Amino acid sequence: MNYTLHQLQIFLKITQTKSITQAAEELHLTQPAVSIQLRNFQQQFDIPLTEIVGRKIYITDFGKEIALAAEEILNQVQAINMKTMEFKGQLVGRLKISIVSTGKYVMPYFLSGFMKEHPGVQLQMDVTNKSRVIESLQDNEVDFSLVSILPPSLNVDKLELMQNKLFLVGSSVSQFQKKSYDKNIFEELPLIYREEGSGTRMTMERFIERNRIAAVKKVELTSNEAVKQAVIAGLGYSIMPLIGIKNELNAGVLRIIPVKGLPISTKWSMIWLKGKMFSPIAKAYLEYVRKTKKEIIEQRFNWYEQYL
């Protein structure tokens, strides 16, 4: 037999996704390339690894056994690579981070340079709502978390990264002509909320309560992307983080409605449990962010300051 590690990787991904198309997408390959490698791999066995029923691919019992062996081989290869990097003095291991959903527009820019510098580091980043982020931090499941509202129930240290600005946003067809509206405009608008536990929702509700606004909740949705699409479609209005709507503002499908007292400004902060014993990777990452955050903000978020 003369199969390659590349063929093992492709076959394992096919068994995991049960789809040649999805396997190709996750491996960043073309579908024909994956099909060819599967065929070449199959030619080295007398027993079928897969079978097609209708238009769906199924893994045979023999194929499942080969997949288990392939996974073990690939894990061993990865271990060898990591040992090699360790002997070269490179950082090796896993960096674990949990971030609130809107943080996906922020955190990758503070990670890309570090990951390029340290190819032996594996990133595990959980993008979820604020409640789950705090839970993972409290249970010491992660090295760091990214939040826009500090958790009052946890004793944490923090590194502030940048401002988080939230504006009232409507679709491009919204009929608003004034330069600035009074806060009572909220009483006339159907508002779209994020789900319970969301940091954006908490910020929005605090603003409404603090200003004693009789707001009308029209819709509740479970992601920033869902809220964005609902606003674009004209279902209502929402207070949204500027960081997540740059492309839509540039494309003209969303518009900021100027209101006195807005934007609401909070801080994106990377937090960790006070007294946490850092791994070498976590320690190196924290130092990296401290040294480079100003440069990253200037290079990646210079557009941000034009919105006041």
Short mmCIF file of C-alpha atoms in Angstrom, two decimals:
data_model
loop_
_atom_site.label_atom_id
_atom_site.label_comp_id
_atom_site.label_asym_id
_atom_site.label_seq_id
_atom_site.Cartn_x
_atom_site.Cartn_y
_atom_site.Cartn_z
CA MET A 1 0.00 0.00 0.00
CA ASN A 2 1.16 3.49 -0.80
CA TYR A 3 -1.42 5.89 0.67
CA THR A 4 -0.38 9.36 1.78
CA LEU A 5 -1.05 11.40 4.89
CA HIS A 6 -3.01 13.77 2.68
CA GLN A 7 -5.31 10.92 1.61
CA LEU A 8 -5.79 9.85 5.22
CA GLN A 9 -6.72 13.40 6.18
CA ILE A 10 -9.23 13.69 3.34
CA PHE A 11 -10.82 10.31 4.05
CA LEU A 12 -11.12 11.08 7.76
CA LYS A 13 -12.80 14.40 7.01
CA ILE A 14 -15.27 12.67 4.66
CA THR A 15 -16.20 10.19 7.39
CA GLN A 16 -16.70 13.06 9.85
CA THR A 17 -18.82 15.23 7.55
CA LYS A 18 -20.45 12.42 5.53
CA SER A 19 -20.19 14.75 2.57
CA ILE A 20 -17.55 15.21 -0.11
CA THR A 21 -18.73 18.79 -0.67
CA GLN A 22 -18.51 19.74 3.00
CA ALA A 23 -15.17 17.93 3.41
CA ALA A 24 -13.81 19.95 0.49
CA GLU A 25 -15.02 23.20 2.06
CA GLU A 26 -13.50 22.46 5.47
CA LEU A 27 -10.18 21.39 3.92
CA HIS A 28 -10.18 24.38 1.54
CA LEU A 29 -9.97 22.07 -1.50
CA THR A 30 -12.09 21.71 -4.61
CA GLN A 31 -14.73 18.99 -4.70
CA PRO A 32 -13.08 17.25 -7.72
CA ALA A 33 -9.74 17.17 -5.87
CA VAL A 34 -11.35 15.47 -2.87
CA SER A 35 -13.18 12.97 -5.11
CA ILE A 36 -9.94 12.07 -6.91
CA GLN A 37 -8.06 11.51 -3.66
CA LEU A 38 -10.90 9.37 -2.29
CA ARG A 39 -10.84 7.27 -5.45
CA ASN A 40 -7.04 6.87 -5.30
CA PHE A 41 -7.28 5.89 -1.64
CA GLN A 42 -10.05 3.35 -2.33
CA GLN A 43 -7.98 1.70 -5.08
CA GLN A 44 -5.53 0.49 -2.44
CA PHE A 45 -8.19 -1.65 -0.74
CA ASP A 46 -10.14 -4.64 -2.01
CA ILE A 47 -13.04 -3.86 0.34
CA PRO A 48 -15.28 -0.81 -0.23
CA LEU A 49 -14.71 2.11 2.15
CA THR A 50 -17.85 4.00 1.11
CA GLU A 51 -21.04 3.46 -0.83
CA ILE A 52 -23.39 5.86 -2.58
CA VAL A 53 -27.13 5.44 -2.04
CA GLY A 54 -29.16 7.96 -3.98
CA ARG A 55 -26.92 11.01 -3.85
CA LYS A 56 -25.71 10.44 -0.31
CA ILE A 57 -22.38 8.91 0.73
CA TYR A 58 -22.29 6.25 3.47
CA ILE A 59 -19.23 4.86 5.25
CA THR A 60 -19.03 1.08 5.32
CA ASP A 61 -18.11 -0.82 8.49
CA PHE A 62 -14.67 -1.43 6.99
CA GLY A 63 -14.39 2.26 6.15
CA LYS A 64 -15.19 3.17 9.75
CA GLU A 65 -12.36 0.94 10.98
CA ILE A 66 -9.95 2.55 8.51
CA ALA A 67 -11.10 5.99 9.65
CA LEU A 68 -10.27 5.13 13.27
CA ALA A 69 -6.80 3.98 12.21
CA ALA A 70 -6.34 7.10 10.08
CA GLU A 71 -7.25 9.34 13.02
CA GLU A 72 -4.72 7.57 15.23
CA ILE A 73 -1.99 7.91 12.59
CA LEU A 74 -2.68 11.60 12.06
CA ASN A 75 -2.67 12.23 15.82
CA GLN A 76 0.73 10.54 16.06
CA VAL A 77 2.07 12.65 13.20
CA GLN A 78 0.83 15.77 14.95
CA ALA A 79 2.53 14.65 18.17
CA ILE A 80 5.80 14.15 16.28
CA ASN A 81 5.53 17.63 14.77
CA MET A 82 4.88 19.15 18.19
CA LYS A 83 7.85 17.33 19.75
CA THR A 84 10.04 18.66 16.95
CA MET A 85 8.85 22.21 17.62
CA GLU A 86 9.44 21.79 21.37
CA PHE A 87 13.05 20.77 20.74
CA LYS A 88 13.45 23.85 18.58
CA GLY A 89 12.27 25.98 21.49
CA GLN A 90 8.94 26.91 19.90
CA LEU A 91 5.66 27.30 21.77
CA VAL A 92 3.51 24.19 21.43
CA GLY A 93 0.03 23.53 22.77
CA ARG A 94 -3.44 25.05 22.91
CA LEU A 95 -4.70 28.56 23.54
CA LYS A 96 -8.32 28.53 24.74
CA ILE A 97 -10.50 31.62 24.47
CA SER A 98 -14.23 32.24 24.79
CA ILE A 99 -15.78 35.35 23.27
CA VAL A 100 -19.22 36.91 23.11
CA SER A 101 -20.78 36.63 19.65
CA THR A 102 -20.10 40.22 18.58
CA GLY A 103 -16.49 39.71 19.61
CA LYS A 104 -15.92 37.71 16.42
CA TYR A 105 -15.50 41.08 14.69
CA VAL A 106 -12.72 42.01 17.15
CA MET A 107 -10.77 39.05 18.48
CA PRO A 108 -9.37 37.55 15.25
CA TYR A 109 -7.34 40.72 14.62
CA PHE A 110 -5.68 40.36 18.02
CA LEU A 111 -4.86 36.70 17.28
CA SER A 112 -3.64 36.48 13.69
CA GLY A 113 -0.16 37.88 14.25
CA PHE A 114 0.44 35.70 17.31
CA MET A 115 -0.70 32.55 15.50
CA LYS A 116 1.62 33.31 12.58
CA GLU A 117 4.57 33.80 14.94
CA HIS A 118 3.86 30.52 16.74
CA PRO A 119 2.78 27.78 14.28
CA GLY A 120 2.87 25.16 17.04
CA VAL A 121 -0.01 26.85 18.89
CA GLN A 122 -3.52 25.54 18.32
CA LEU A 123 -6.40 27.95 18.86
CA GLN A 124 -9.66 26.83 20.45
CA MET A 125 -12.08 29.77 20.34
CA ASP A 126 -15.69 29.40 21.47
CA VAL A 127 -18.03 32.09 20.10
CA THR A 128 -21.17 32.15 22.22
CA ASN A 129 -23.40 34.40 24.33
CA LYS A 130 -22.28 36.30 27.43
CA SER A 131 -23.73 33.80 29.93
CA ARG A 132 -21.80 30.88 28.44
CA VAL A 133 -18.62 32.96 28.19
CA ILE A 134 -18.75 33.77 31.90
CA GLU A 135 -19.57 30.15 32.74
CA SER A 136 -16.53 28.87 30.83
CA LEU A 137 -14.31 31.41 32.59
CA GLN A 138 -15.74 30.59 36.00
CA ASP A 139 -15.15 26.86 35.43
CA ASN A 140 -11.55 27.60 34.38
CA GLU A 141 -12.17 26.02 30.96
CA VAL A 142 -10.44 28.83 29.08
CA ASP A 143 -7.33 31.00 29.36
CA PHE A 144 -9.07 34.26 28.45
CA SER A 145 -12.50 35.64 27.62
CA LEU A 146 -13.51 38.67 25.59
CA VAL A 147 -16.46 40.69 26.91
CA SER A 148 -17.87 44.19 26.61
CA ILE A 149 -19.43 44.13 30.10
CA LEU A 150 -17.36 42.96 33.06
CA PRO A 151 -18.97 40.16 35.12
CA PRO A 152 -19.75 41.53 38.60
CA SER A 153 -19.90 38.04 40.11
CA LEU A 154 -16.31 37.06 39.22
CA ASN A 155 -12.98 38.27 40.54
CA VAL A 156 -11.09 38.95 37.32
CA ASP A 157 -8.13 40.83 35.92
CA LYS A 158 -8.53 42.60 32.61
CA LEU A 159 -6.73 44.12 29.66
CA GLU A 160 -8.81 46.77 27.89
CA LEU A 161 -8.54 46.53 24.11
CA MET A 162 -10.80 49.13 22.49
CA GLN A 163 -14.11 50.95 22.67
CA ASN A 164 -17.40 49.24 21.89
CA LYS A 165 -19.86 51.79 20.47
CA LEU A 166 -23.56 51.02 20.10
CA PHE A 167 -25.91 53.07 17.90
CA LEU A 168 -29.59 53.00 17.01
CA VAL A 169 -29.73 51.40 13.58
CA GLY A 170 -32.47 51.16 10.94
CA SER A 171 -32.77 50.00 7.36
CA SER A 172 -31.75 52.19 4.43
CA VAL A 173 -35.40 53.08 3.75
CA SER A 174 -35.94 54.54 7.22
CA GLN A 175 -37.42 58.02 6.95
CA PHE A 176 -35.40 60.11 9.40
CA GLN A 177 -34.33 63.61 8.40
CA LYS A 178 -33.25 65.41 11.58
CA LYS A 179 -29.64 65.62 12.64
CA SER A 180 -30.44 64.39 16.12
CA TYR A 181 -33.56 62.93 17.73
CA ASP A 182 -34.68 62.95 21.34
CA LYS A 183 -34.65 59.66 23.25
CA ASN A 184 -38.44 59.46 23.18
CA ILE A 185 -38.11 58.33 19.56
CA PHE A 186 -37.70 54.83 20.98
CA GLU A 187 -41.33 54.88 22.09
CA GLU A 188 -42.39 55.12 18.42
CA LEU A 189 -40.17 52.35 17.06
CA PRO A 190 -40.61 48.56 17.04
CA LEU A 191 -37.39 47.34 18.63
CA ILE A 192 -35.51 44.14 17.90
CA TYR A 193 -33.76 42.61 20.90
CA ARG A 194 -31.04 40.03 21.33
CA GLU A 195 -31.78 37.00 23.51
CA GLU A 196 -31.59 36.92 27.33
CA GLY A 197 -27.96 36.63 28.46
CA SER A 198 -26.60 38.72 25.59
CA GLY A 199 -24.24 41.55 26.51
CA THR A 200 -25.70 43.73 23.75
CA ARG A 201 -29.20 43.20 25.12
CA MET A 202 -28.05 44.02 28.64
CA THR A 203 -26.48 47.27 27.43
CA MET A 204 -29.62 48.13 25.46
CA GLU A 205 -31.96 47.41 28.39
CA ARG A 206 -29.85 49.46 30.81
CA PHE A 207 -30.04 52.44 28.45
CA ILE A 208 -33.84 52.10 28.13
CA GLU A 209 -34.36 51.69 31.88
CA ARG A 210 -31.98 54.52 32.79
CA ASN A 211 -33.84 56.91 30.48
CA ARG A 212 -37.29 55.63 31.51
CA ILE A 213 -38.26 54.85 27.94
CA ALA A 214 -41.51 52.95 27.28
CA ALA A 215 -39.97 50.82 24.54
CA VAL A 216 -41.93 48.37 22.41
CA LYS A 217 -40.20 45.01 21.96
CA LYS A 218 -41.20 43.71 18.56
CA VAL A 219 -38.82 40.79 17.95
CA GLU A 220 -36.27 38.75 19.93
CA LEU A 221 -33.47 36.99 18.04
CA THR A 222 -30.53 34.86 19.08
CA SER A 223 -27.58 36.33 17.18
CA ASN A 224 -26.20 39.66 16.07
CA GLU A 225 -26.34 38.46 12.46
CA ALA A 226 -30.04 37.60 12.78
CA VAL A 227 -30.79 41.03 14.26
CA LYS A 228 -28.83 42.67 11.44
CA GLN A 229 -30.79 40.86 8.74
CA ALA A 230 -34.09 41.62 10.45
CA VAL A 231 -33.27 45.34 10.57
CA ILE A 232 -32.19 45.31 6.91
CA ALA A 233 -35.51 43.65 6.02
CA GLY A 234 -37.42 46.40 7.78
CA LEU A 235 -38.81 44.35 10.68
CA GLY A 236 -37.75 46.97 13.19
CA TYR A 237 -34.86 48.88 14.73
CA SER A 238 -32.15 47.95 17.18
CA ILE A 239 -29.26 49.28 19.21
CA MET A 240 -26.30 47.51 17.64
CA PRO A 241 -22.52 47.45 18.08
CA LEU A 242 -20.82 49.50 15.39
CA ILE A 243 -18.09 46.88 15.07
CA GLY A 244 -20.48 44.39 13.46
CA ILE A 245 -22.14 46.60 10.85
CA LYS A 246 -19.24 48.23 8.98
CA ASN A 247 -19.93 46.47 5.67
CA GLU A 248 -23.67 47.12 5.82
CA LEU A 249 -23.13 50.82 6.51
CA ASN A 250 -20.69 51.07 3.61
CA ALA A 251 -23.12 49.20 1.34
CA GLY A 252 -25.94 51.54 2.34
CA VAL A 253 -28.34 48.82 3.54
CA LEU A 254 -28.18 50.04 7.15
CA ARG A 255 -28.08 53.56 8.52
CA ILE A 256 -27.34 55.05 11.92
CA ILE A 257 -30.19 57.11 13.34
CA PRO A 258 -28.71 59.94 15.44
CA VAL A 259 -30.19 60.08 18.93
CA LYS A 260 -29.18 62.24 21.88
CA GLY A 261 -27.31 60.11 24.41
CA LEU A 262 -25.99 57.70 21.79
CA PRO A 263 -23.68 56.04 21.09
CA ILE A 264 -23.49 53.96 24.23
CA SER A 265 -19.82 53.32 24.88
CA THR A 266 -18.43 50.29 26.69
CA LYS A 267 -15.00 48.65 26.54
CA TRP A 268 -13.93 45.44 24.85
CA SER A 269 -11.82 43.76 27.52
CA MET A 270 -9.85 40.54 27.60
CA ILE A 271 -10.39 39.07 31.07
CA TRP A 272 -9.07 36.15 33.10
CA LEU A 273 -9.55 34.80 36.60
CA LYS A 274 -7.54 36.71 39.19
CA GLY A 275 -4.62 34.59 40.38
CA LYS A 276 -4.79 32.25 37.36
CA MET A 277 -1.59 30.28 36.71
CA PHE A 278 -0.86 30.90 33.04
CA SER A 279 0.55 28.27 30.71
CA PRO A 280 3.62 29.43 28.71
CA ILE A 281 1.34 29.95 25.71
CA ALA A 282 -1.22 32.03 27.62
CA LYS A 283 1.54 34.12 29.19
CA ALA A 284 3.18 34.72 25.81
CA TYR A 285 -0.17 35.69 24.27
CA LEU A 286 -0.99 38.18 27.00
CA GLU A 287 2.40 39.85 26.51
CA TYR A 288 1.85 39.90 22.75
CA VAL A 289 -1.50 41.69 23.08
CA ARG A 290 -0.10 44.20 25.57
CA LYS A 291 2.74 45.09 23.19
CA THR A 292 0.77 45.17 19.93
CA LYS A 293 -2.78 46.29 20.76
CA LYS A 294 -2.16 49.96 19.92
CA GLU A 295 -0.66 49.06 16.54
CA ILE A 296 -3.48 46.59 15.78
CA ILE A 297 -6.15 49.19 16.57
CA GLU A 298 -4.44 51.80 14.38
CA GLN A 299 -4.08 49.39 11.45
CA ARG A 300 -7.34 47.47 11.64
CA PHE A 301 -9.84 49.82 13.28
CA ASN A 302 -8.86 53.27 12.06
CA TRP A 303 -12.33 53.54 10.40
CA TYR A 304 -13.95 53.24 13.82
CA GLU A 305 -13.18 56.73 15.07
CA GLN A 306 -15.16 58.53 12.34
CA TYR A 307 -18.37 57.44 14.08
CA LEU A 308 -18.84 59.66 17.14
#
